[in-house]
mmCIF file of C-alpha atoms in Angstrom:
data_model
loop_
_atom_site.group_PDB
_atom_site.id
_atom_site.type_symbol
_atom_site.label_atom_id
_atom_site.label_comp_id
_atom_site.label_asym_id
_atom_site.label_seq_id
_atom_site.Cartn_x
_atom_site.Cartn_y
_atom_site.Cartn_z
ATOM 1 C CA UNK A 1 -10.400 -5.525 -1.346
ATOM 2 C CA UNK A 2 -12.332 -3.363 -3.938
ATOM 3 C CA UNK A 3 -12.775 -0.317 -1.608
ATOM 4 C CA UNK A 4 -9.208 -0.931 -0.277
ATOM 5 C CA UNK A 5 -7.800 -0.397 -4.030
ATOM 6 C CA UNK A 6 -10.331 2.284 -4.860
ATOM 7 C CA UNK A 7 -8.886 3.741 -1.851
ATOM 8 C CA UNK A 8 -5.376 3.261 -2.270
ATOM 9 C CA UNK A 9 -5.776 4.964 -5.947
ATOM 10 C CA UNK A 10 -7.467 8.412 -4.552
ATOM 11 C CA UNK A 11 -4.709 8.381 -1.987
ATOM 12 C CA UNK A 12 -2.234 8.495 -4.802
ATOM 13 C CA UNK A 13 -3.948 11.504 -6.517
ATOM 14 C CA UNK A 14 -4.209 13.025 -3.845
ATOM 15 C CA UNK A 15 -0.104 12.500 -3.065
ATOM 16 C CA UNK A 16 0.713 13.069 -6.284
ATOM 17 C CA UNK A 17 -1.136 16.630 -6.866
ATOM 18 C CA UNK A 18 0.371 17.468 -2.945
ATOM 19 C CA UNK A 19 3.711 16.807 -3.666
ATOM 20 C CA UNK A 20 3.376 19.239 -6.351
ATOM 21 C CA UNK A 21 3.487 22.191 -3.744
ATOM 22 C CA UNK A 22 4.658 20.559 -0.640
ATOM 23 C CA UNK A 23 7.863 17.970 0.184
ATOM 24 C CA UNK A 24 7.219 14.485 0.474
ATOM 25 C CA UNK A 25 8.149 14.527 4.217
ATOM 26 C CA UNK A 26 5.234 16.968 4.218
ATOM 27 C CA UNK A 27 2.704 14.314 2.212
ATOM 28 C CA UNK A 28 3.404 11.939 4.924
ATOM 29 C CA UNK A 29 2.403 14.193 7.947
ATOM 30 C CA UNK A 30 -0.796 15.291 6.618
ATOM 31 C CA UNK A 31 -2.321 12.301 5.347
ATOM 32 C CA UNK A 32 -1.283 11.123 8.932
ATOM 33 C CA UNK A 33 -2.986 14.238 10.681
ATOM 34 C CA UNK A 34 -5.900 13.938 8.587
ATOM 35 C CA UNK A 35 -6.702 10.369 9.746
ATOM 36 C CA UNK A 36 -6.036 11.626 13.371
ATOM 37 C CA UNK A 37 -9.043 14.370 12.598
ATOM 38 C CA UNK A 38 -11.405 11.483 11.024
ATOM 39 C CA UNK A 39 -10.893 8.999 13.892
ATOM 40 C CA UNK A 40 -10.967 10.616 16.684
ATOM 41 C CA UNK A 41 -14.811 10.731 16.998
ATOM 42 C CA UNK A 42 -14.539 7.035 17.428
ATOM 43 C CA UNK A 43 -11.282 7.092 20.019
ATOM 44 C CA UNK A 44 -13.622 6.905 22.955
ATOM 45 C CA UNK A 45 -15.226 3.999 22.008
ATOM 46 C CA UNK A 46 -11.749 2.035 21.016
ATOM 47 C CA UNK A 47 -10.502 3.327 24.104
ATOM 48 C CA UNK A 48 -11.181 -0.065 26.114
ATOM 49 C CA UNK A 49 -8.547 -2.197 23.244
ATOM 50 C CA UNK A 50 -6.190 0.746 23.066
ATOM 51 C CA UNK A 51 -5.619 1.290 26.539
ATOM 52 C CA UNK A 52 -4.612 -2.891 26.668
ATOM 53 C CA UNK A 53 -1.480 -1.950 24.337
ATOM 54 C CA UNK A 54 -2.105 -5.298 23.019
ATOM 55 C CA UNK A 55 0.790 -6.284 20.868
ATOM 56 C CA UNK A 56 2.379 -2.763 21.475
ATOM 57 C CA UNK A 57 5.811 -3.906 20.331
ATOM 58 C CA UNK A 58 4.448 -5.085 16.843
ATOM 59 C CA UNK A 59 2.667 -2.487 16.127
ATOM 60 C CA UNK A 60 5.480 -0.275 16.710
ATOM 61 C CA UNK A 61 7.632 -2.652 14.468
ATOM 62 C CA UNK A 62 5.374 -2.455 11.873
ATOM 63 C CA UNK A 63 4.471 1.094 11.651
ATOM 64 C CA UNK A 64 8.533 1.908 11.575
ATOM 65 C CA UNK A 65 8.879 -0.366 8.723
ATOM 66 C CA UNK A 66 5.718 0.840 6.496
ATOM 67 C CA UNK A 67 6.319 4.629 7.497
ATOM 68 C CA UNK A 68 9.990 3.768 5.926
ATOM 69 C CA UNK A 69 8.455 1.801 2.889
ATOM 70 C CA UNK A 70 6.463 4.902 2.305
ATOM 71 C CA UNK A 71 9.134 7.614 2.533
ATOM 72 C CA UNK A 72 11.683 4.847 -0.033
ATOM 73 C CA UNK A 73 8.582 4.407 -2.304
ATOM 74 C CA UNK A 74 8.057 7.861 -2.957
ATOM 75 C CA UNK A 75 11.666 8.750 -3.164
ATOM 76 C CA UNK A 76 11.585 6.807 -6.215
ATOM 77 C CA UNK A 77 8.624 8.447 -7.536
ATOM 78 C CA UNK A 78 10.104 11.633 -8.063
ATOM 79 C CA UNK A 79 13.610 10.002 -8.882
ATOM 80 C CA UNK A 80 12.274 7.113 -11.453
ATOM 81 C CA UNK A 81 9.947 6.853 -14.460
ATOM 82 C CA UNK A 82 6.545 5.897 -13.198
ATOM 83 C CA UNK A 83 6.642 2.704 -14.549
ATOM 84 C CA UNK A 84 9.381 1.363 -13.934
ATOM 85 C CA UNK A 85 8.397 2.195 -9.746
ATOM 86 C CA UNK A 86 4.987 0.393 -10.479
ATOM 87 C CA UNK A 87 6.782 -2.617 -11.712
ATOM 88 C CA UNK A 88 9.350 -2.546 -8.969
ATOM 89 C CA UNK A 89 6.282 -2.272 -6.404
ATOM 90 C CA UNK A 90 4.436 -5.077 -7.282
ATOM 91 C CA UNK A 91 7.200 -7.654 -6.161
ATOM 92 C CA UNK A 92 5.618 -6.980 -2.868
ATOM 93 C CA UNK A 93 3.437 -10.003 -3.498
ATOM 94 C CA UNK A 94 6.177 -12.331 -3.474
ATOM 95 C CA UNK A 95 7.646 -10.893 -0.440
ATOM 96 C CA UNK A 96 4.134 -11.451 1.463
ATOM 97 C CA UNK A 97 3.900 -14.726 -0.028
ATOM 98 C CA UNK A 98 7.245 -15.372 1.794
ATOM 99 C CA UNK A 99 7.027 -13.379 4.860
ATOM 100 C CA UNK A 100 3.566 -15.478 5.800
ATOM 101 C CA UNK A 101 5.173 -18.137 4.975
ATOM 102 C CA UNK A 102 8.100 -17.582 7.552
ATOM 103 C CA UNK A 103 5.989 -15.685 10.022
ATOM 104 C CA UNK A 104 2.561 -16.830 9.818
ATOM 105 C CA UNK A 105 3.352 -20.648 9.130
ATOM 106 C CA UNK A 106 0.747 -20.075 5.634
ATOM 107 C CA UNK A 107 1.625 -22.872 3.018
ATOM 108 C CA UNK A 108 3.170 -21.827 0.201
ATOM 109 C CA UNK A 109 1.302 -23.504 -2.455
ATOM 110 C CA UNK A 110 2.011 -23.928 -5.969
ATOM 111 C CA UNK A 111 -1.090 -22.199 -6.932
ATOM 112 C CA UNK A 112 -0.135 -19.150 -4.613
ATOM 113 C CA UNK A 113 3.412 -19.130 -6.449
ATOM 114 C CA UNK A 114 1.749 -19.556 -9.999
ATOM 115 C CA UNK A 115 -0.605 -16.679 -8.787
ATOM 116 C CA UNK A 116 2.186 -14.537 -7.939
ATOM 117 C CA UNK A 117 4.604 -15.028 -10.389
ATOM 118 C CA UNK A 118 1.268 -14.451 -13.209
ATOM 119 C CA UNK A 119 0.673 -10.972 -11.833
ATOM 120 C CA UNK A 120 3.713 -9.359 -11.820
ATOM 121 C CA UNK A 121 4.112 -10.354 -15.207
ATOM 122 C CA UNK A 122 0.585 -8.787 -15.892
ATOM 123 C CA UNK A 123 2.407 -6.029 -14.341
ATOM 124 C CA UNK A 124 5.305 -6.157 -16.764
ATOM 125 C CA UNK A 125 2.969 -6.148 -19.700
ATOM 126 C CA UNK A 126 1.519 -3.488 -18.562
ATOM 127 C CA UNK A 127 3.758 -0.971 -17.915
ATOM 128 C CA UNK A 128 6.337 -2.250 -20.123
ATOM 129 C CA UNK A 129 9.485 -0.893 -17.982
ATOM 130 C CA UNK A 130 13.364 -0.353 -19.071
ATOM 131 C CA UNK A 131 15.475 -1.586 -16.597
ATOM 132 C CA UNK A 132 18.725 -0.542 -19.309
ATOM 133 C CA UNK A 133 20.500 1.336 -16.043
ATOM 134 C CA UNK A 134 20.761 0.529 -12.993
ATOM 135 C CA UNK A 135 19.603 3.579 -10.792
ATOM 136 C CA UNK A 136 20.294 3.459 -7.022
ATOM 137 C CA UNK A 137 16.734 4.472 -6.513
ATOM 138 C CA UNK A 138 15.264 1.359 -8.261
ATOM 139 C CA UNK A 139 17.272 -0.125 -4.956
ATOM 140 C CA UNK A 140 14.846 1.804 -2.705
ATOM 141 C CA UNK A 141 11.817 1.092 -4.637
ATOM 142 C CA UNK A 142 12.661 -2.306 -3.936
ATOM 143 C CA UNK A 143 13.685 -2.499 -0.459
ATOM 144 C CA UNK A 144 10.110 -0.386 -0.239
ATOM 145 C CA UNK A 145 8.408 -3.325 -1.415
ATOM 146 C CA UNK A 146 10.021 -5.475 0.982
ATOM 147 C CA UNK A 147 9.088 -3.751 3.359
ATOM 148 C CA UNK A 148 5.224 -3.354 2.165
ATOM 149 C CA UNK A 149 5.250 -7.193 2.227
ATOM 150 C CA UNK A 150 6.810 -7.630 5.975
ATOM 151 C CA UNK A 151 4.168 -5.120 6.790
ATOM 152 C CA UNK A 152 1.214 -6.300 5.558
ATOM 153 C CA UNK A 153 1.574 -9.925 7.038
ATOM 154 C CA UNK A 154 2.476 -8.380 10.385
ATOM 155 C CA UNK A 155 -0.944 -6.738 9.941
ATOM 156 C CA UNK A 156 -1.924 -10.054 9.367
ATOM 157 C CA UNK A 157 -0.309 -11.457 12.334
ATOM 158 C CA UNK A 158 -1.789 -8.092 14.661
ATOM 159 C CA UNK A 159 -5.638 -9.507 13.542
ATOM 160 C CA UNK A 160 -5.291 -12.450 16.069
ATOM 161 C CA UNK A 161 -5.272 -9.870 18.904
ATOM 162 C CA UNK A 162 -6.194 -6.559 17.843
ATOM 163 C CA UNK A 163 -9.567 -5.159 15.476
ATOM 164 C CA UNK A 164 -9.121 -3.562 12.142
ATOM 165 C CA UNK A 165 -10.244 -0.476 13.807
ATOM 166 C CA UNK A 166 -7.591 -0.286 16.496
ATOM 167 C CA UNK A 167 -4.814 -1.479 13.855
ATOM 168 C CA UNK A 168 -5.604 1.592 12.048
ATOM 169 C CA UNK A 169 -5.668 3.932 15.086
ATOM 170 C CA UNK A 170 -1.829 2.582 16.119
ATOM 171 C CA UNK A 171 -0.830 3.202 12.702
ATOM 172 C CA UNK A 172 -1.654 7.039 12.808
ATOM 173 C CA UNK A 173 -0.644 7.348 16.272
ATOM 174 C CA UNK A 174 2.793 6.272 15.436
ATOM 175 C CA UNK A 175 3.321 7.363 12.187
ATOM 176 C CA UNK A 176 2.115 11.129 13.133
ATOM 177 C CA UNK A 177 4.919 12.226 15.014
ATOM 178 C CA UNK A 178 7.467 10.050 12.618
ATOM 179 C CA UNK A 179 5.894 12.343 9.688
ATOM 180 C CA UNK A 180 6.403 15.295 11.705
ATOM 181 C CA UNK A 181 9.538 14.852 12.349
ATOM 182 C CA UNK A 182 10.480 13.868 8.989
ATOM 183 C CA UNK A 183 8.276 17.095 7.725
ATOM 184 C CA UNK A 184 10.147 19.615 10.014
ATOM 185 C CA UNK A 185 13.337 19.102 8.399
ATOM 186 C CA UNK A 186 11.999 19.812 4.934
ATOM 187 C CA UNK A 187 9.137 22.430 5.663
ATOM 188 C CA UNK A 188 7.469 24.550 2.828
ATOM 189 C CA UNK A 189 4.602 26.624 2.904
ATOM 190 C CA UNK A 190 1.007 25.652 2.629
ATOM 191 C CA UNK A 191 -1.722 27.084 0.795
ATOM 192 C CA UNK A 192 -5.403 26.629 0.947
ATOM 193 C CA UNK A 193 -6.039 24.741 -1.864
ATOM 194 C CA UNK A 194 -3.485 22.521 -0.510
ATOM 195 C CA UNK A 195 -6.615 21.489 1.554
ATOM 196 C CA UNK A 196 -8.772 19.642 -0.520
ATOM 197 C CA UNK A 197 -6.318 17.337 -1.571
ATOM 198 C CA UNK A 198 -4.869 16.321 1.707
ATOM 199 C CA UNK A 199 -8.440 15.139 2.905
ATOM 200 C CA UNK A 200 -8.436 13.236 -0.670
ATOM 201 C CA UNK A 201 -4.896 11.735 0.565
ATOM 202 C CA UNK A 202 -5.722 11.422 4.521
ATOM 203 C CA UNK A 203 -9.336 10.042 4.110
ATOM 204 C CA UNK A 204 -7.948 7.607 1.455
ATOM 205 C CA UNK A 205 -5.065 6.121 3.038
ATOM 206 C CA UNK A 206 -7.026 5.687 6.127
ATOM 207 C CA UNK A 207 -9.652 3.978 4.433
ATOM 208 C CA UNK A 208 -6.732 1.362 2.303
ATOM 209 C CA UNK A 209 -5.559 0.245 5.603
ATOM 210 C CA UNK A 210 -8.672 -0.033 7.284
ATOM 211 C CA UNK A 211 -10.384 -2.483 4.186
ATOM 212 C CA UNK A 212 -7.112 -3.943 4.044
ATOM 213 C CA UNK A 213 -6.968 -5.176 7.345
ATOM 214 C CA UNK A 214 -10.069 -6.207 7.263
ATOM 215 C CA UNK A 215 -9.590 -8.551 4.311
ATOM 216 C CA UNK A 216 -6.460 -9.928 5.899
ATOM 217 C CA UNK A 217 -8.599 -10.531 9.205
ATOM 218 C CA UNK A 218 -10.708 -12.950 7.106
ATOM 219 C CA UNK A 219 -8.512 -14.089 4.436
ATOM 220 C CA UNK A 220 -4.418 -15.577 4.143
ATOM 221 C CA UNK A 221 -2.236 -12.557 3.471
ATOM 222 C CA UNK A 222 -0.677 -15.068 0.285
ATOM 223 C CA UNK A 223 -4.486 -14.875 -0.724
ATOM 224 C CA UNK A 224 -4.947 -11.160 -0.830
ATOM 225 C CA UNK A 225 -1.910 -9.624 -2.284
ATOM 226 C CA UNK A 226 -2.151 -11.456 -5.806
ATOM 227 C CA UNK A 227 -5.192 -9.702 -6.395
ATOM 228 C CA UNK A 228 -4.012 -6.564 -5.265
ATOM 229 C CA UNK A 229 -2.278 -6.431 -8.736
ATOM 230 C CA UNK A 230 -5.696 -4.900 -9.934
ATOM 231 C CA UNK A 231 -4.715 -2.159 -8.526
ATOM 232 C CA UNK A 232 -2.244 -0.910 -11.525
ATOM 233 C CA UNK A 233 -5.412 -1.695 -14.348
ATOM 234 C CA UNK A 234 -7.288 0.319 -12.220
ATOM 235 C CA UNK A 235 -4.592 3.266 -11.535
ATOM 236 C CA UNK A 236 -4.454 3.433 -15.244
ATOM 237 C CA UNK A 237 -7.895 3.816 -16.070
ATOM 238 C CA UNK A 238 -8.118 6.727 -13.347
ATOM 239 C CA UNK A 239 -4.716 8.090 -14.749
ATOM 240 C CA UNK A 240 -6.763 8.290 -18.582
ATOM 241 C CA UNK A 241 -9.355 9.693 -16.715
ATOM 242 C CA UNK A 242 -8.544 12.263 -14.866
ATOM 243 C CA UNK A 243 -5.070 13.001 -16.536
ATOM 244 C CA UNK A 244 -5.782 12.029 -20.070
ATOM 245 C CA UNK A 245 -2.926 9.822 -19.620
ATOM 246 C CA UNK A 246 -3.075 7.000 -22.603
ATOM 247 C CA UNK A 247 -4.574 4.065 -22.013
ATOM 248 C CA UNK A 248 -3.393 1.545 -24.512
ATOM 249 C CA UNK A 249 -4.105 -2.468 -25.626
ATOM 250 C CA UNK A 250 -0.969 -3.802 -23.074
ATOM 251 C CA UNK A 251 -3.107 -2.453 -19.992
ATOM 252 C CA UNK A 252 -6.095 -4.504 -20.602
ATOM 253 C CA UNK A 253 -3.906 -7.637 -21.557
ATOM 254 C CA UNK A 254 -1.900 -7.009 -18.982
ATOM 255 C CA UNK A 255 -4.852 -7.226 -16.773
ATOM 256 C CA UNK A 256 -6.290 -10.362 -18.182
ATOM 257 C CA UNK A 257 -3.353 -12.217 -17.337
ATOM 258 C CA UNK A 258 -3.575 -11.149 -13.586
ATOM 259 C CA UNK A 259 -7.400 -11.935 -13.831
ATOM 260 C CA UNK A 260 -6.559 -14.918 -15.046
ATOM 261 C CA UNK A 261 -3.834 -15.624 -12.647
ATOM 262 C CA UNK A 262 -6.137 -15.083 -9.897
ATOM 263 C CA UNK A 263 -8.803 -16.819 -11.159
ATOM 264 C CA UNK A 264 -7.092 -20.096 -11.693
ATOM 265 C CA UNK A 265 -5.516 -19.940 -8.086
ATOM 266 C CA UNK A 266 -8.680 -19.224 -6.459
ATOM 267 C CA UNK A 267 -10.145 -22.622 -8.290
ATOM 268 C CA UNK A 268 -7.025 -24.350 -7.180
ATOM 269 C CA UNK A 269 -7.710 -23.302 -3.789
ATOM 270 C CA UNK A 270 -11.518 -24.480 -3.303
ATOM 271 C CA UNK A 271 -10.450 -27.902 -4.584
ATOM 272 C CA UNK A 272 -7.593 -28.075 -2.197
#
């Protein structure tokens, strides 16, 4: 889960300073073609699982669904304050916690709900957001973290038949020609230092999904996400960083209370 969230932040740079030159649509289809360039060395040797089309259907399901989470999410990045996206994001948890609990027959435990409902609040406290109007993209921030939830515990339900490795491999088989698609209709040019930052966006978003479904291979999806809240701490401190964006007290309490949060569900869950 650590590598997973380091990951998941350098794919954001790496979006973020892209979608400076280059349309979203566009930030979709190259992170996508760059994980087709650092798998394939390893295609032939996944070949044996991939040519089974185990669980073909799902895998289609859930690639349509994240590759549309994506494309809402960062509509609302360039159409909302920062903040007030981050906050909206993180009730992805919740929607895990209830997808596995539909889907994956997972208990829903008080101490996952506790859990849950402590770290979007750390979230809240940290990025302090003003919900004062009611913007139509806040809608599709949230119906992308809907659909972040249904997708990770279908990743969670794909473990049972198919390796991380070959979860990852559908994902950029699928989502490639979606992006390009998508990135034909809203093509700009592309310049060479473009480059760098689409292997920093590619290499990172293949590396998220591959740690993340290899954490919810070996742990409850209802588990996992509540921790993932670490993830906006850590954004934070990388935004100071390398944007000299300020870091102030309400990210660090903000963080205790998910640490905490954790923390006391984790106990709750050995004594179980």
């Amino acid at each position: 889960m650590a590598l997973s969230m380091s990951s998941f932040i350098a794919m954001s740079v790496g979006s973020r300073e892209l979608a400076q030159t280059l349309s979203i649509r566009q930030v979709l289809f190259f992170r996508a073609l760059v994980g087709l360039f650092v798998i394939a060395p390893f295609l032939p040797r996944l070949w044996p699982e991939l040519r089974q089309m185990r669980s073909l259907k799902l895998h289609l399901l859930r690639n349509f669904v994240h590759f549309t989470a994506q494309y809402f999410w960062t509509i609302g990045v360039v159409l909302l304050p920062l903040a007030s996206v981050f906050a909206l994001e993180f009730t992805a948890p919740i929607w895990v916690a209830f997808f596995a609990w539909g889907i994956l027959g997972e208990k829903l435990t008080r101490a996952r709900i506790l859990a849950n409902i402590g770290g979007f609040i750390g979230v809240l406290v940290i990025v302090r957001p003003g919900f004062e109007v009611i913007d139509p993209a806040a809608g599709l921030v949230l119906l992308a973290a809907v659909g972040y939830g249904l997708s990770l515990v279908l990743v969670k339900r794909l473990t049972r038949d198919c390796s991380p490795a070959a979860i990852v491999v559908w994902m950029i088989l699928i989502q490639l020609p979606l992006g390009l698609a998508a990135a034909l209709t809203d093509w700009r040019p592309v310049h060479m230092t473009d480059i760098p930052w689409m292997l920093v966006a590619g290499a990172g978003a293949l590396s998220a999904h591959f740690c993340m479904a290899q954490a919810l291979q070996r742990l409850e999806a209802s588990i996992i996400m509540p921790v993932d809240f670490l993830r906006v701490p850590l954004a934070a401190i990388a935004g100071y960083l390398l944007y000299h964006e300020r870091v102030d007290l309400f990210v660090f309490l903000g963080a205790a209370i998910i640490l905490g949060s954790n923390f006391q569900a984790m106990r709750a869950e050995r004594r179980a």
